[in-house]
Amino acid sequence: EADIYQTPRYLVIGTGKKITLECSQTMGHDKMYWYQQDPGMELHLIHYSYGVNSTEKGDLSSESTVSRIRTEHFPLTLESARPSHTSQYLCASSEFGGGASYEQYFGPGTRLTVT
Amino acid sequence: AQSVTQPDIHITVSEGASLELRCNYSYGATPYLFWYVQSPGQGLQLLLKYFSGDTLVQGIKGFEAEFKRSQSSFNLRKPSVHWSDAAEYFCAVGRNNNDMRFGAGTRLTVKP
């Protein structure tokens, strides 16, 4: 069973607010990822990390930022939320190495609505 | 460009009937291929994966998938669907976890 957690699960917030979506995993995985998921659309990778102090942007341009100060924690921050940020955000983790041979474990997601 | 196409947005099958979900991909080389399932309010869970070797792969929950190189396809099958299989199914391709391409998903409804 995957041990990857996301909080909050649902968030409704006004335009211009700063928000942080939390993601934690207890599996000791080095690699972590943030995906954006919209209905009827493919998942898009927006950030990933190889380990502590490593962060990279994914294929989808995003105004969010991430940090990786601890192995188990990979928070995503929006400095000023806008309605265009309304989406579901999925966090995932995997062991390092072997290309895609290591399974990605996904959290339950945070559904963000910006009004 | 790498891409994944799941032609069926929504499929409805009766409980006990067989199921096939289609997946076609475009990729420069033979990629690794995956099927994930997402139940409502949950994250994605890996059903099965293909790296090399036998083109028919078995997964969890009674699912299997067949890789057909000539058709660039990786279709998911199950001989007898259970009501608990109702969910959204995603096909994914890639060589590395940071270049994975996911399809838009197929939503499966199971009729009693």
PDB file of C-alpha atoms in Angstrom, chain A residues 22-112:
ATOM      1  CA  GLU A  22       1.498  19.582   1.093  1.00  0.00           C
ATOM      2  CA  CYS A  23       2.849  16.202   0.010  1.00  0.00           C
ATOM      3  CA  SER A  24       4.604  13.697   2.226  1.00  0.00           C
ATOM      4  CA  GLN A  25       5.749  10.122   1.709  1.00  0.00           C
ATOM      5  CA  THR A  26       7.031   7.606   4.210  1.00  0.00           C
ATOM      6  CA  MET A  27       8.653   5.190   1.766  1.00  0.00           C
ATOM      7  CA  GLY A  28      12.062   6.889   1.685  1.00  0.00           C
ATOM      8  CA  HIS A  29      11.761   7.541  -2.042  1.00  0.00           C
ATOM      9  CA  ASP A  30      14.296   9.888  -3.566  1.00  0.00           C
ATOM     10  CA  LYS A  31      12.223  11.001  -6.545  1.00  0.00           C
ATOM     11  CA  MET A  32       9.029  12.996  -6.171  1.00  0.00           C
ATOM     12  CA  TYR A  33       6.701  14.574  -8.704  1.00  0.00           C
ATOM     13  CA  TRP A  34       3.802  17.009  -9.018  1.00  0.00           C
ATOM     14  CA  TYR A  35       1.226  16.508 -11.758  1.00  0.00           C
ATOM     15  CA  GLN A  36      -1.706  18.671 -12.812  1.00  0.00           C
ATOM     16  CA  GLN A  37      -4.864  16.806 -13.782  1.00  0.00           C
ATOM     17  CA  ASP A  38      -7.871  18.334 -15.509  1.00  0.00           C
ATOM     18  CA  PRO A  39     -11.006  16.404 -16.584  1.00  0.00           C
ATOM     19  CA  GLY A  40     -10.634  14.801 -19.998  1.00  0.00           C
ATOM     20  CA  MET A  41      -7.018  15.859 -20.273  1.00  0.00           C
ATOM     21  CA  GLU A  42      -3.789  13.979 -19.854  1.00  0.00           C
ATOM     22  CA  LEU A  43      -1.803  14.368 -16.680  1.00  0.00           C
ATOM     23  CA  HIS A  44       0.944  16.938 -17.019  1.00  0.00           C
ATOM     24  CA  LEU A  45       4.170  16.875 -15.038  1.00  0.00           C
ATOM     25  CA  ILE A  46       4.796  20.319 -13.571  1.00  0.00           C
ATOM     26  CA  HIS A  47       7.685  19.677 -11.141  1.00  0.00           C
ATOM     27  CA  TYR A  48       9.955  16.855 -10.065  1.00  0.00           C
ATOM     28  CA  SER A  49      12.826  16.275  -7.710  1.00  0.00           C
ATOM     29  CA  TYR A  50      15.683  13.763  -7.663  1.00  0.00           C
ATOM     30  CA  GLY A  51      16.281  14.240  -3.960  1.00  0.00           C
ATOM     31  CA  VAL A  52      16.993  16.799  -1.257  1.00  0.00           C
ATOM     32  CA  ASN A  53      17.794  20.261  -2.667  1.00  0.00           C
ATOM     33  CA  SER A  54      16.948  19.114  -6.201  1.00  0.00           C
ATOM     34  CA  THR A  55      13.979  20.574  -8.089  1.00  0.00           C
ATOM     35  CA  GLU A  56      13.245  20.633 -11.815  1.00  0.00           C
ATOM     36  CA  LYS A  57      10.408  21.973 -13.946  1.00  0.00           C
ATOM     37  CA  GLY A  58       8.307  19.525 -15.904  1.00  0.00           C
ATOM     38  CA  ASP A  59       6.906  19.737 -19.396  1.00  0.00           C
ATOM     39  CA  LEU A  60       3.972  21.946 -18.445  1.00  0.00           C
ATOM     40  CA  SER A  61       4.765  25.543 -17.620  1.00  0.00           C
ATOM     41  CA  SER A  62       3.523  26.364 -14.172  1.00  0.00           C
ATOM     42  CA  GLU A  63       3.552  29.462 -12.016  1.00  0.00           C
ATOM     43  CA  SER A  64       3.977  27.306  -8.939  1.00  0.00           C
ATOM     44  CA  THR A  65       7.224  26.626  -7.108  1.00  0.00           C
ATOM     45  CA  VAL A  66       8.412  23.632  -5.105  1.00  0.00           C
ATOM     46  CA  SER A  67      11.032  22.906  -2.495  1.00  0.00           C
ATOM     47  CA  ARG A  68      12.714  19.729  -1.239  1.00  0.00           C
ATOM     48  CA  ILE A  69      14.352  20.311   2.098  1.00  0.00           C
ATOM     49  CA  ARG A  70      13.577  16.866   3.455  1.00  0.00           C
ATOM     50  CA  THR A  71      13.392  13.576   1.585  1.00  0.00           C
ATOM     51  CA  GLU A  72       9.843  12.891   2.686  1.00  0.00           C
ATOM     52  CA  HIS A  73       8.355  16.326   2.002  1.00  0.00           C
ATOM     53  CA  PHE A  74       7.700  18.051  -1.354  1.00  0.00           C
ATOM     54  CA  PRO A  75       5.376  21.052  -0.963  1.00  0.00           C
ATOM     55  CA  LEU A  76       4.032  23.063  -3.892  1.00  0.00           C
ATOM     56  CA  THR A  77       3.400  26.804  -3.491  1.00  0.00           C
ATOM     57  CA  LEU A  78       1.370  29.303  -5.469  1.00  0.00           C
ATOM     58  CA  GLU A  79       2.351  32.848  -4.474  1.00  0.00           C
ATOM     59  CA  SER A  80      -0.804  34.428  -5.894  1.00  0.00           C
ATOM     60  CA  ALA A  81      -3.628  32.096  -6.834  1.00  0.00           C
ATOM     61  CA  ARG A  82      -5.691  32.792  -9.946  1.00  0.00           C
ATOM     62  CA  PRO A  83      -8.807  31.104 -11.367  1.00  0.00           C
ATOM     63  CA  SER A  84      -6.610  29.544 -14.088  1.00  0.00           C
ATOM     64  CA  HIS A  85      -4.913  27.545 -11.303  1.00  0.00           C
ATOM     65  CA  THR A  86      -8.155  25.684 -10.616  1.00  0.00           C
ATOM     66  CA  SER A  87      -7.292  22.017 -11.121  1.00  0.00           C
ATOM     67  CA  GLN A  88      -6.467  18.768  -9.364  1.00  0.00           C
ATOM     68  CA  TYR A  89      -2.863  18.406  -8.235  1.00  0.00           C
ATOM     69  CA  LEU A  90      -1.394  14.934  -7.799  1.00  0.00           C
ATOM     70  CA  CYS A  91       1.826  14.182  -5.973  1.00  0.00           C
ATOM     71  CA  ALA A  92       3.812  11.009  -6.652  1.00  0.00           C
ATOM     72  CA  SER A  93       7.066   9.388  -5.615  1.00  0.00           C
ATOM     73  CA  SER A  94       9.353   6.619  -6.806  1.00  0.00           C
ATOM     74  CA  GLU A  95      12.690   5.044  -6.090  1.00  0.00           C
ATOM     75  CA  PHE A  96      15.667   6.523  -7.889  1.00  0.00           C
ATOM     76  CA  GLY A  97      17.282   4.945 -10.890  1.00  0.00           C
ATOM     77  CA  GLY A  98      16.396   2.465 -13.616  1.00  0.00           C
ATOM     78  CA  GLY A  99      14.547   4.923 -15.802  1.00  0.00           C
ATOM     79  CA  ALA A 100      10.840   4.301 -15.557  1.00  0.00           C
ATOM     80  CA  SER A 101      11.332   0.826 -14.140  1.00  0.00           C
ATOM     81  CA  TYR A 102      10.453   1.944 -10.655  1.00  0.00           C
ATOM     82  CA  GLU A 103       6.749   2.337 -10.010  1.00  0.00           C
ATOM     83  CA  GLN A 104       5.356   5.764  -9.249  1.00  0.00           C
ATOM     84  CA  TYR A 105       3.108   5.858  -6.187  1.00  0.00           C
ATOM     85  CA  PHE A 106       0.439   8.542  -6.254  1.00  0.00           C
ATOM     86  CA  GLY A 107      -1.232  10.455  -3.485  1.00  0.00           C
ATOM     87  CA  PRO A 108      -5.013  11.037  -3.462  1.00  0.00           C
ATOM     88  CA  GLY A 109      -4.716  14.533  -4.882  1.00  0.00           C
ATOM     89  CA  THR A 110      -5.696  18.067  -3.878  1.00  0.00           C
ATOM     90  CA  ARG A 111      -8.621  19.589  -5.712  1.00  0.00           C
ATOM     91  CA  LEU A 112      -8.022  23.340  -5.846  1.00  0.00           C
TER      92      LEU A 112
END
